[in-house]
Amino acid sequence: MAKQTPRTLSGFMELLPAPQQQMERMMEILRKTYALYGFTPLDTPVIESSEVLLAKGGGETEKQIYRFQKGDADLSLRFDLTVPLAKYVAMHYNDLTFPFRRFQIGKVYRGERAQRGRFREFYQADIDVIGDRKLSPLNEAEIPAIIYKTFSTLGLKRFRIRVNNRKILNGFYASLDLADKAGDIMRTVDKLEKIGPEKVKSILTEDFAVPPESAEEILHFLSASGSAEEVLKALEGFRGRNELLDQGLDELGLVVRYLEAFGVPAENFAVDLTIARGLDYYTGTVYETVLLDHPEIGSVCSGGRYDNLSEYYTEKQLPGVGISIGLTRLFYVLGEQGMLNPDLPTAPADVLILPMTEDLSPAIALATQFRDNGVRAQLYGEEKKFKQKVSYASKLGIPYVVFLGEDEIRDGIVACKDMQTGEQTTLDPKATIYRIKAGLEARNQGAVIRE
Amino acid sequence: MAKQTPRTLSGFMELLPAPQQQMERMMEILRKTYALYGFTPLDTPVIESSEVLLAKGGGETEKQIYRFQKGDADLSLRFDLTVPLAKYVAMHYNDLTFPFRRFQIGKVYRGERAQRGRFREFYQADIDVIGDRKLSPLNEAEIPAIIYKTFSTLGLKRFRIRVNNRKILNGFYASLDLADKAGDIMRTVDKLEKIGPEKVKSILTEDFAVPPESAEEILHFLSASGSAEEVLKALEGFRGRNELLDQGLDELGLVVRYLEAFGVPAENFAVDLTIARGLDYYTGTVYETVLLDHPEIGSVCSGGRYDNLSEYYTEKQLPGVGISIGLTRLFYVLGEQGMLNPDLPTAPADVLILPMTEDLSPAIALATQFRDNGVRAQLYGEEKKFKQKVSYASKLGIPYVVFLGEDEIRDGIVACKDMQTGEQTTLDPKATIYRIKAGLEARNQGAVIRE
């Protein structure tokens, strides 16, 4: 029979078992951490009606969308988790209790140009808090705590959460009579770090006709630096120019004031006036997270406050705040950088049981006992030479191998070999389970990511 | 602005937060149980190249497939998890260690006629053990243990795992010179329970020209009943007619012999000679699982032994054994039958913290302490009346509400109300955490499914 060459589409991540285990660990940490902050898990369809999914229309993503007909239906695959959330909240409004806090970890689809490290199918891990008409700024202040807890639990230390507030920017530019140019200005100053202040100034004055003295003032405004408190103090010098700016200062002040109570160390946080995020969407606090040793990766967790989640579906005003982690890309980059801790177990089982007798009952009963005690046990029943059986455990990294021969069965004991140290014990099953569990706990110390 | 009515496609399950929590519990149990038996988690793309996914071609599923063009590419959404596994194993053959044991819980897509309880997007939860050329029958004997553990952990007691062996059937029909009619016969006797032996006999003789004496013998063969041992004993009367049949008897004998060591109670198991499953695929032991009080649902977990997983992709012979749970449908049916335990917590948080002072630091620090101790805590910062704040916790079923006013802060204590009993304690934070954790443990007793 002619064979079809098996292949996986380019831009689609398909992991081998060991890295998949690492990915599962990361997802488990995200699920648990998000839950600690009172977010409920959500799952929405991958396919939506195109008219619903693309209600907002236009935009750069539209040509990347996987869109197709099935029968009479015009369907599309979701390209993020925000639009499905907007739909969900508008549709189930009467069944939800607000503020509604949900997390969702799911695959999204974008037919981007194939490129190393760019994915067409990738996981996003999102959290959002949605209010009904109003939403307390406390929710904005809490986001850095969630980012910090998530990344530090994953094992990262050298990262920084950068925060800004769009009201400060919009208020300040309005105070300079530059409200209509705010978008262009923000896009330009976003490059400040890269191209330097002189270049920014010349773009502002030449390309966007910003008066030179305003450009000077913008650069002065942006030059506030140092700790969050120091930046805040510098910004206080601009208070009183504009109501929106003052409101932004209050909100940013709230975020900074409660960092310590939220357990966020000062070194993992910075106020950064150059970040703006999605220009037509965010309206208050905005967030970026960078790995200090890998700035080239860009932000690994971003988001912000918005005023109107579901405006394309409902008249109801639903403000919210949310962040998103591009999980597949993050996992890929961590792997490329050698930052995935190889010492954590990735084996499919904790113990491999090798029956050495014709009657398999004792070996099976032992496996059952292991499993009833939460130890992941695999029975090995293949007809192979002894050496090959043990080598099966080595190849998979299974940490313990148990031998059960006539003698052991007669004496009610179990021979158990630690594959890493070579140490072999002969103990009764209960003591063996105890030993294995203690060993597993030690092996599972340490975080998924190492710097 | 004109609004787009938000809607979810028919045939696509989208759950509200509380049932979603129940679904998550079920998935968590499946992941943990499968892992106990040494299966490694796998994740493969939802989209595959059509030529790869449909290499087998034809079949009834083909017109149900979501297939579309994107640029030059002819793409399809996976319609099960078996074909992607076949591709995966063939493609990554050199990187895998055999026997390869994987589980996968993922969404699959079939454009079925929309109908209540029929889904177009649904989760399958599969496990498979794949051997390289050979695979020990011990793996077949282990499957009922996995099914039993899974369903009993979910909370079911009244279910039965029905097992048969295709070699027994094929061998027996070959011994009657009816090998070429085996498929028709199996499809007919599959209805034995529904239509009775007389009707089966007339279909066999009239529609398929089975000689009357052979039809008699088939019915005699199928009439073996009672406990697994009794059926086996009756089947021994047919031993010696045919090598394949004898081999099947040995394999079935192995499955039955080790049930007890595998911890499978006799009442949850039956040998059923009428089941056959996928006729062109399975070659050894086959499995079905029925809920005794809901036979109308059909099998909730099925599978079997096959000889050649990846024959469309590789010359390598890769025998295996696997089972699949149609999770979305199972969840739907359990909900319809009122079998989802409503007493388990479905709230997004374990405790709602109500700050009663202007300075939020103490309340935030308490939330941080809760979270650091694994208690899911939500800070409530909205400007609402006290009654509305407490009612927020009730509506969501959050079991504990913590009040933190000036007095409590001064005295270093926490007022904590059990929303179910109304009991209120004032203890220090550590004791409060201890109390909440004990309460949560009690609330989390009990299984997801109740009969």
XYZ file of C-alpha atoms in Angstrom, chain A residues 1-9 12-18 20-21 24 27-28 31-32 35-49 51-52 55 62-70 73 75 77-78 84 86-88 90-92 95-101 103 107 109 111 121 123 129 131-136 138-139 142 145 149 254 257-258 260-263 310-315 346-349 355 358-362 364-368 370-384 391-392 395-396, chain B residues 1-9 12-18 20-21 24 27-28 31-32 35-49 51-52 55 62-70 73 75 77-78 84 86-88 90-92 95-101 103 107 109 111 121 123 129 131-136 138-139 142 145 149 254 257-258 260-263 310-315 346-349 355 358-362 364-368 370-384 391-392 395-396:
266
model
C 0.000 0.000 0.000
C 1.300 3.477 -0.848
C 2.024 5.427 2.312
C 1.164 9.037 3.031
C 4.157 10.826 4.507
C 3.139 11.849 8.015
C 3.770 15.520 8.740
C 2.596 18.319 10.978
C 1.709 21.682 9.470
C 1.769 24.205 14.574
C 3.580 23.116 17.734
C 3.653 19.384 18.354
C 5.858 18.362 21.265
C 7.576 15.124 22.139
C 6.462 13.538 25.414
C 9.159 15.020 27.680
C 4.968 18.126 26.613
C 5.231 17.258 30.309
C 1.664 20.626 31.140
C -0.316 25.141 32.297
C -1.025 23.572 35.665
C -4.482 27.297 36.233
C -3.649 27.074 39.939
C -7.598 30.250 40.614
C -5.866 31.601 43.752
C -6.974 35.080 42.713
C -10.615 34.082 42.349
C -10.814 33.516 38.607
C -13.121 30.811 37.302
C -12.073 28.611 34.377
C -13.912 29.107 31.112
C -14.014 27.230 27.843
C -15.572 28.581 24.672
C -15.786 27.066 21.174
C -12.816 27.275 18.818
C -15.245 27.899 15.946
C -17.616 30.842 15.932
C -19.948 32.311 13.360
C -20.454 37.567 11.687
C -20.189 37.212 15.445
C -18.399 41.978 14.397
C -8.739 39.874 9.505
C -6.628 38.486 6.691
C -4.933 36.096 9.127
C -8.210 34.535 10.147
C -9.066 30.938 9.326
C -12.467 31.492 7.761
C -14.460 28.940 5.789
C -17.867 27.715 4.741
C -19.495 24.572 6.116
C -22.542 28.588 7.552
C -17.392 30.121 10.149
C -11.616 30.029 14.118
C -11.063 32.337 17.089
C -15.164 35.120 22.518
C -16.975 39.677 24.836
C -19.554 37.467 23.132
C -19.909 35.201 26.173
C -22.964 39.826 26.395
C -24.822 36.597 25.657
C -24.888 35.238 29.212
C -26.653 34.479 34.195
C -23.406 36.030 35.330
C -22.544 37.807 38.566
C -20.423 40.923 38.225
C -17.570 41.578 38.680
C -17.063 38.460 36.598
C -13.558 37.038 36.894
C -9.430 32.731 33.149
C -5.749 27.556 21.449
C -5.499 30.612 15.316
C -2.569 32.351 9.616
C -1.981 27.646 16.370
C -2.183 28.841 23.405
C -12.242 40.971 35.424
C -17.580 44.925 35.785
C -21.165 45.903 35.161
C -21.012 49.639 34.315
C -18.350 50.228 36.988
C -15.221 48.444 38.103
C -13.064 49.396 41.063
C -8.460 47.930 42.973
C -8.745 45.340 40.203
C -4.166 43.640 41.704
C 0.371 40.774 41.922
C 2.863 35.318 41.412
C -3.150 53.349 43.853
C 0.771 52.217 46.922
C -0.504 48.665 47.277
C 3.908 45.845 48.906
C 0.661 44.565 50.431
C 0.170 42.558 47.237
C 3.613 41.008 47.739
C -18.745 43.999 24.479
C -19.660 47.167 22.617
C -20.251 45.262 19.377
C -22.800 42.970 21.018
C -24.664 44.947 23.645
C -25.638 48.432 24.795
C 9.170 14.158 32.638
C 8.661 10.386 32.731
C 5.213 8.912 32.088
C 5.475 6.885 35.321
C 7.166 -9.134 36.945
C 4.753 -16.571 35.227
C 1.781 -15.751 37.434
C 1.433 -12.011 37.094
C -1.051 -11.586 39.958
C 1.448 -10.430 42.597
C -0.444 -6.625 39.182
C -1.649 -6.423 42.781
C 1.445 -4.405 43.624
C 0.770 -2.050 40.719
C -2.805 -1.646 41.976
C 0.916 1.735 44.082
C -1.851 3.399 42.081
C -4.278 3.389 44.998
C -1.582 5.272 46.877
C -1.121 7.865 44.155
C 2.102 6.460 42.702
C 2.110 6.394 38.894
C 2.978 2.790 38.094
C 3.556 1.017 34.821
C 3.529 -2.747 34.507
C 6.010 -3.993 31.966
C 4.737 -7.191 30.380
C 6.689 -7.301 27.122
C 8.853 -10.315 26.351
C 12.291 -8.774 26.367
C 16.823 0.169 29.649
C 13.168 1.000 28.897
C 15.211 5.830 28.256
C 11.964 7.230 29.623
C -23.839 51.647 16.774
C -25.722 48.647 15.385
C -25.132 45.582 17.548
C -24.385 42.062 16.379
C -26.518 39.574 18.309
C -24.106 37.415 20.270
C -24.690 33.708 19.772
C -22.878 30.394 20.000
C -23.117 27.930 17.109
C -21.066 23.697 20.308
C -21.084 23.353 24.097
C -20.513 26.556 26.036
C -21.009 26.212 29.772
C -21.813 28.714 32.459
C -19.156 29.061 35.186
C -20.634 26.581 37.707
C -17.723 24.523 33.747
C -16.168 23.914 37.168
C -12.973 20.830 34.933
C -11.116 16.433 33.259
C -8.780 16.694 36.232
C -5.819 13.372 33.701
C -4.816 12.107 37.142
C -1.340 9.305 34.691
C -1.537 6.725 37.507
C -1.356 4.007 34.860
C 1.771 5.403 33.262
C 0.259 7.353 30.369
C 1.948 10.551 29.270
C -0.116 13.579 28.223
C -0.038 14.506 24.549
C -1.292 17.459 22.571
C -1.513 17.555 18.796
C -2.808 20.274 16.452
C -6.523 20.663 15.849
C -5.769 21.390 12.185
C -3.957 18.901 9.970
C -3.242 18.743 6.281
C -4.067 14.580 2.738
C -2.526 13.458 6.023
C -5.041 9.260 4.213
C -15.610 12.130 5.549
C -18.633 14.254 4.767
C -18.796 15.391 8.380
C -15.296 16.755 8.274
C -14.570 20.464 8.569
C -12.348 20.875 5.533
C -11.259 24.143 3.975
C -8.607 25.990 2.019
C -6.258 28.530 3.542
C -3.263 24.584 1.793
C -6.766 21.717 5.696
C -10.016 19.756 11.593
C -9.356 16.468 13.392
C -3.503 12.287 14.818
C -1.251 7.384 14.151
C 0.441 10.295 12.406
C 2.355 11.291 15.530
C 4.723 7.243 12.571
C 6.325 10.674 12.330
C 8.162 10.617 15.658
C 12.112 9.629 19.120
C 9.621 7.462 20.974
C 10.190 4.527 23.316
C 7.849 1.583 22.857
C 5.479 0.517 24.301
C 4.373 4.131 24.017
C 1.559 5.006 26.411
C -3.393 9.983 26.908
C -11.561 18.758 21.117
C -14.926 18.196 15.151
C -20.289 18.420 11.261
C -17.256 20.197 18.734
C -13.932 16.505 23.863
C -0.646 1.799 24.375
C 3.851 -1.469 20.716
C 6.634 -1.796 18.178
C 5.759 -4.939 16.188
C 4.594 -6.749 19.338
C 2.514 -5.793 22.342
C 1.888 -8.001 25.380
C -1.154 -7.796 29.586
C -1.930 -4.348 28.195
C -5.116 -3.786 32.157
C -8.738 -1.645 35.507
C -10.662 3.335 38.277
C -5.921 -13.620 30.734
C -7.854 -14.113 35.431
C -6.241 -10.831 36.462
C -9.105 -9.258 40.860
C -5.419 -8.348 41.066
C -6.273 -5.250 39.011
C -8.911 -4.368 41.609
C -0.256 3.699 11.420
C -0.602 1.558 8.322
C -1.414 4.585 6.154
C 1.808 6.332 7.146
C 4.479 3.699 7.673
C 5.561 0.160 6.848
C -18.259 25.531 42.008
C -17.418 29.028 43.260
C -14.539 30.959 41.696
C -13.070 31.598 45.168
C -12.259 45.613 53.210
C -10.227 53.345 53.509
C -6.664 52.066 53.582
C -6.863 48.770 51.763
C -3.392 47.564 52.769
C -4.486 45.265 55.620
C -4.759 43.205 50.564
C -2.057 41.803 52.836
C -4.594 39.313 54.190
C -5.568 38.281 50.657
C -1.876 37.799 49.857
C -4.499 33.527 52.021
C -3.154 33.000 48.519
C 0.333 32.161 49.742
C -1.351 29.457 51.804
C -3.270 28.033 48.858
C -6.652 29.570 49.709
C -8.408 31.046 46.666
C -9.192 34.590 47.765
C -11.045 37.384 46.065
C -10.790 40.979 47.195
C -14.037 42.857 46.775
C -13.353 46.515 46.108
C -16.559 47.649 44.423
C -18.526 50.520 45.905
C -21.708 48.763 46.953
C -25.061 38.856 48.360
C -22.259 38.702 45.748
C -24.820 34.295 44.389
C -21.469 32.796 43.465
